[in-house]
PDB file of C-alpha atoms in Angstrom:
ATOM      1  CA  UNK A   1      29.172  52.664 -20.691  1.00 45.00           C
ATOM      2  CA  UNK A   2      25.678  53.276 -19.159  1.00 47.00           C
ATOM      3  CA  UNK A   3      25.389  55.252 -15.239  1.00 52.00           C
ATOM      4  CA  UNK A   4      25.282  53.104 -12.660  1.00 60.00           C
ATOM      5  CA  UNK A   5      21.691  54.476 -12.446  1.00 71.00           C
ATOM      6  CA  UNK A   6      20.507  54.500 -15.723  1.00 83.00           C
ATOM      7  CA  UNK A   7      17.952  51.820 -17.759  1.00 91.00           C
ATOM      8  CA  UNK A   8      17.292  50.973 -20.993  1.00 94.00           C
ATOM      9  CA  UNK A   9      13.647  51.619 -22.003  1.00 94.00           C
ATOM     10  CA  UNK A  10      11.762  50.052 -25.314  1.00 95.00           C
ATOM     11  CA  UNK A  11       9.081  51.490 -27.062  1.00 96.00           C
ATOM     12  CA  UNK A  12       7.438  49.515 -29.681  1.00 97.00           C
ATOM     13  CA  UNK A  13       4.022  49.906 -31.405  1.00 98.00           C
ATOM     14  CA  UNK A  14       2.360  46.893 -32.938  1.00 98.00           C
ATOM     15  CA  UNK A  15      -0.034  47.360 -35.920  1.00 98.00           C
ATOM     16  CA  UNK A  16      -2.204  44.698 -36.304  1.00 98.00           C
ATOM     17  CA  UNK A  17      -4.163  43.239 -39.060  1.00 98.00           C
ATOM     18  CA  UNK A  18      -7.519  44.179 -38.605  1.00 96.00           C
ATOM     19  CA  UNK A  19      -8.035  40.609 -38.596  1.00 97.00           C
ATOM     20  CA  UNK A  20      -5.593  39.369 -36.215  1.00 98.00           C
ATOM     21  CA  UNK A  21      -5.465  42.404 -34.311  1.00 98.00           C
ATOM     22  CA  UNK A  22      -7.573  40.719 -30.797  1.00 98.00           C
ATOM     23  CA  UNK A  23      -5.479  37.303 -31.037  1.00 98.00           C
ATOM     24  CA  UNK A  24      -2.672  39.605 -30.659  1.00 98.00           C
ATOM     25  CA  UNK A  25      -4.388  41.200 -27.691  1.00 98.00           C
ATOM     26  CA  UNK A  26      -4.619  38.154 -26.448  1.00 98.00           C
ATOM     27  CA  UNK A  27      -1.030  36.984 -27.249  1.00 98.00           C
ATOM     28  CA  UNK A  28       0.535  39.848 -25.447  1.00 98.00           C
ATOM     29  CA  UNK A  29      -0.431  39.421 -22.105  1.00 97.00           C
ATOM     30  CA  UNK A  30       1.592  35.620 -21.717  1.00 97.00           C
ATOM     31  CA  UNK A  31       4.481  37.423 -23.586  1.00 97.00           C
ATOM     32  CA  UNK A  32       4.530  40.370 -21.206  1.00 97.00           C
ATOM     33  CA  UNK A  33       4.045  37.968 -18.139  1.00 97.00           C
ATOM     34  CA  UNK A  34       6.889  35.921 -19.221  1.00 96.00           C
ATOM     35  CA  UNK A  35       9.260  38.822 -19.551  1.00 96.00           C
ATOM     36  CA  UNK A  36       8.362  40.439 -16.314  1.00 96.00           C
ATOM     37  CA  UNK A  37       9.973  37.192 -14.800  1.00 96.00           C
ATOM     38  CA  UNK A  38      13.381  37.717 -17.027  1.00 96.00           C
ATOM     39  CA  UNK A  39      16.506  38.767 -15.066  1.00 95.00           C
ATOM     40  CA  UNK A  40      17.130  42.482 -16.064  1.00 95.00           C
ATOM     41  CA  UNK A  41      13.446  43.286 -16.480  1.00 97.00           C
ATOM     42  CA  UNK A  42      12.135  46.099 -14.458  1.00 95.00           C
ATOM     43  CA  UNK A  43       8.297  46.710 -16.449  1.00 96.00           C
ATOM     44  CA  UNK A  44       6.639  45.754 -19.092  1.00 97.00           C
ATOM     45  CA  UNK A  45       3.369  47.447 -20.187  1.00 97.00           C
ATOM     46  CA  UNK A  46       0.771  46.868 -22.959  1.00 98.00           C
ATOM     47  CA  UNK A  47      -1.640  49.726 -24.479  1.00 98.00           C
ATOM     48  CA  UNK A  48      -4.153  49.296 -26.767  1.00 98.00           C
ATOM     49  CA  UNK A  49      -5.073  51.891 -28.935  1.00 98.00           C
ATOM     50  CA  UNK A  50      -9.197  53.062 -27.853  1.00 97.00           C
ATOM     51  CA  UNK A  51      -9.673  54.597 -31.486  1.00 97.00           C
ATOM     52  CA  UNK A  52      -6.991  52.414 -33.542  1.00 98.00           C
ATOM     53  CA  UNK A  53      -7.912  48.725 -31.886  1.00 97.00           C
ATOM     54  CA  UNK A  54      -5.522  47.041 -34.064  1.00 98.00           C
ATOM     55  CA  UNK A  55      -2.425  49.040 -32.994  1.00 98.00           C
ATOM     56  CA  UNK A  56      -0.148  48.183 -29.372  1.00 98.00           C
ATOM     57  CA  UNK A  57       2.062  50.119 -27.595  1.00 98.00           C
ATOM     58  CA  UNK A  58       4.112  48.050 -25.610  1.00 98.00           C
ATOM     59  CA  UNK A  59       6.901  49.835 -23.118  1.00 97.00           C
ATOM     60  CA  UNK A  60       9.178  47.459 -21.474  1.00 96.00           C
ATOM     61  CA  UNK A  61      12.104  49.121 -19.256  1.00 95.00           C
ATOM     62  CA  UNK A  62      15.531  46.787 -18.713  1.00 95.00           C
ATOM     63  CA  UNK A  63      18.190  47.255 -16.475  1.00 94.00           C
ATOM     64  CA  UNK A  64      20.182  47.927 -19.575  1.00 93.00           C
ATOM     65  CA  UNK A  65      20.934  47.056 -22.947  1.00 93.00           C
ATOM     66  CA  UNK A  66      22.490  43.700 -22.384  1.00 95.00           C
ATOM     67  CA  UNK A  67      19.356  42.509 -20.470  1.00 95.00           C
ATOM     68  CA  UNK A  68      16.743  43.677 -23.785  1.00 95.00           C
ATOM     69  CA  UNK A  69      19.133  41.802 -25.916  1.00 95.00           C
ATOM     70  CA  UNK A  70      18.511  38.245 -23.280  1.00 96.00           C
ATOM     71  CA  UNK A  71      15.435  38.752 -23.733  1.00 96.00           C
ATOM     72  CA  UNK A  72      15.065  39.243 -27.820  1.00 95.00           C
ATOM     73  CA  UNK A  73      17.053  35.933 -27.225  1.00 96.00           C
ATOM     74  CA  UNK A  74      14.435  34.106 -24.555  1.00 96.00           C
ATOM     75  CA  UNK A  75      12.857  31.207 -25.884  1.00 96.00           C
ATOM     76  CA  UNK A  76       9.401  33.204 -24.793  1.00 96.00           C
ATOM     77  CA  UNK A  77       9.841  36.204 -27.003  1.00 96.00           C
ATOM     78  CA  UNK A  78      11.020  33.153 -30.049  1.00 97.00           C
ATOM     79  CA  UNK A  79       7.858  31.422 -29.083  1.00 97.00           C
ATOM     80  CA  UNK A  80       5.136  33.751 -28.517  1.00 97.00           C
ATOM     81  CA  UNK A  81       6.685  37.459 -29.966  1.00 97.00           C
ATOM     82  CA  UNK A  82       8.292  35.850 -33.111  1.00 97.00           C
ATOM     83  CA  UNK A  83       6.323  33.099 -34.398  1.00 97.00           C
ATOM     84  CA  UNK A  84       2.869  34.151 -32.947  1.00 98.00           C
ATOM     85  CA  UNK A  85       2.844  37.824 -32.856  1.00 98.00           C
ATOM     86  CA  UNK A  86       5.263  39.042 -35.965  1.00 97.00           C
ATOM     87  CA  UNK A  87       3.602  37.678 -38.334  1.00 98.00           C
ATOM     88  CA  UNK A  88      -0.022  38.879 -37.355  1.00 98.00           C
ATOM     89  CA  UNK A  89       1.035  42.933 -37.427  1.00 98.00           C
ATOM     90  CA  UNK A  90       0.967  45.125 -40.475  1.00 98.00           C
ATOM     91  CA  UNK A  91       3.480  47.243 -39.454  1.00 98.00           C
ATOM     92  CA  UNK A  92       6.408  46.798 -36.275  1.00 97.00           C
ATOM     93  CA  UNK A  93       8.906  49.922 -34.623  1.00 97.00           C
ATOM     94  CA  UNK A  94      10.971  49.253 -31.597  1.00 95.00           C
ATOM     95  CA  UNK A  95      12.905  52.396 -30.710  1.00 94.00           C
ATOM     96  CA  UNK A  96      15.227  52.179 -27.181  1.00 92.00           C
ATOM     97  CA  UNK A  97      16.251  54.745 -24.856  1.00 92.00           C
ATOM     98  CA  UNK A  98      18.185  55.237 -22.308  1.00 90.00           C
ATOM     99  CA  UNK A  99      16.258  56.601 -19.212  1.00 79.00           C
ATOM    100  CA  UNK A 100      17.626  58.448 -16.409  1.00 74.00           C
ATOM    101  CA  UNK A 101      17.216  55.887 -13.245  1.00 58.00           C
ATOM    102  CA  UNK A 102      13.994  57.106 -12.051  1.00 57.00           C
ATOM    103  CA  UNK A 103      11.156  55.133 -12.305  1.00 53.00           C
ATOM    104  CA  UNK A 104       7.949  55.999 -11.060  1.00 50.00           C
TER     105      UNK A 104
END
């Protein structure tokens, strides 16, 4: 059982086909905005890579584990991350975390 104070952070990096890799960048944003407004959702930030243009870091932090698993379930992430996204990258690793409780 998680602290009281704790999160649950998610780092993924998206690679891209060269050839997909700026309809992703432009995918990522409307996924991002639509899982800021998820219950459980406390950030969710997208990098792009200035010398790798194809490859995304994306860090999303949840309130825990429970509220990244709604959210791998939200008809957004099914829509947009699954059937848009997914199968435009080369390459996908989500790794999660648990953080600490302080965000800055």
């Amino acid at each position: 059982m998680a602290e009281q104070n704790e999160h649950y952070v998610v780092i993924a990096t998206y690679t891209a086909k060269p050839e997909t890799a700026d309809r992703v960048a432009q995918l990522l944003p409307a996924l991002a905005a639509e899982s800021r407004q998820e219950e459980g959702n406390r950030s969710y930030s997208i990098a792009r890579d200035l010398e790798r243009p194809n490859v995304f870091t994306v860090v999303e932090i949840y309130d825990d584990v429970d509220a990244f698993t709604v959210h791998r379930e939200s008809a957004h992430f099914a829509s947009i991350g699954k059937m848009q996204i997914i199968p435009m990258l080369e390459s996908r690793e989500v790794v999660g975390y648990v953080g600490d409780g302080v965000i800055r």
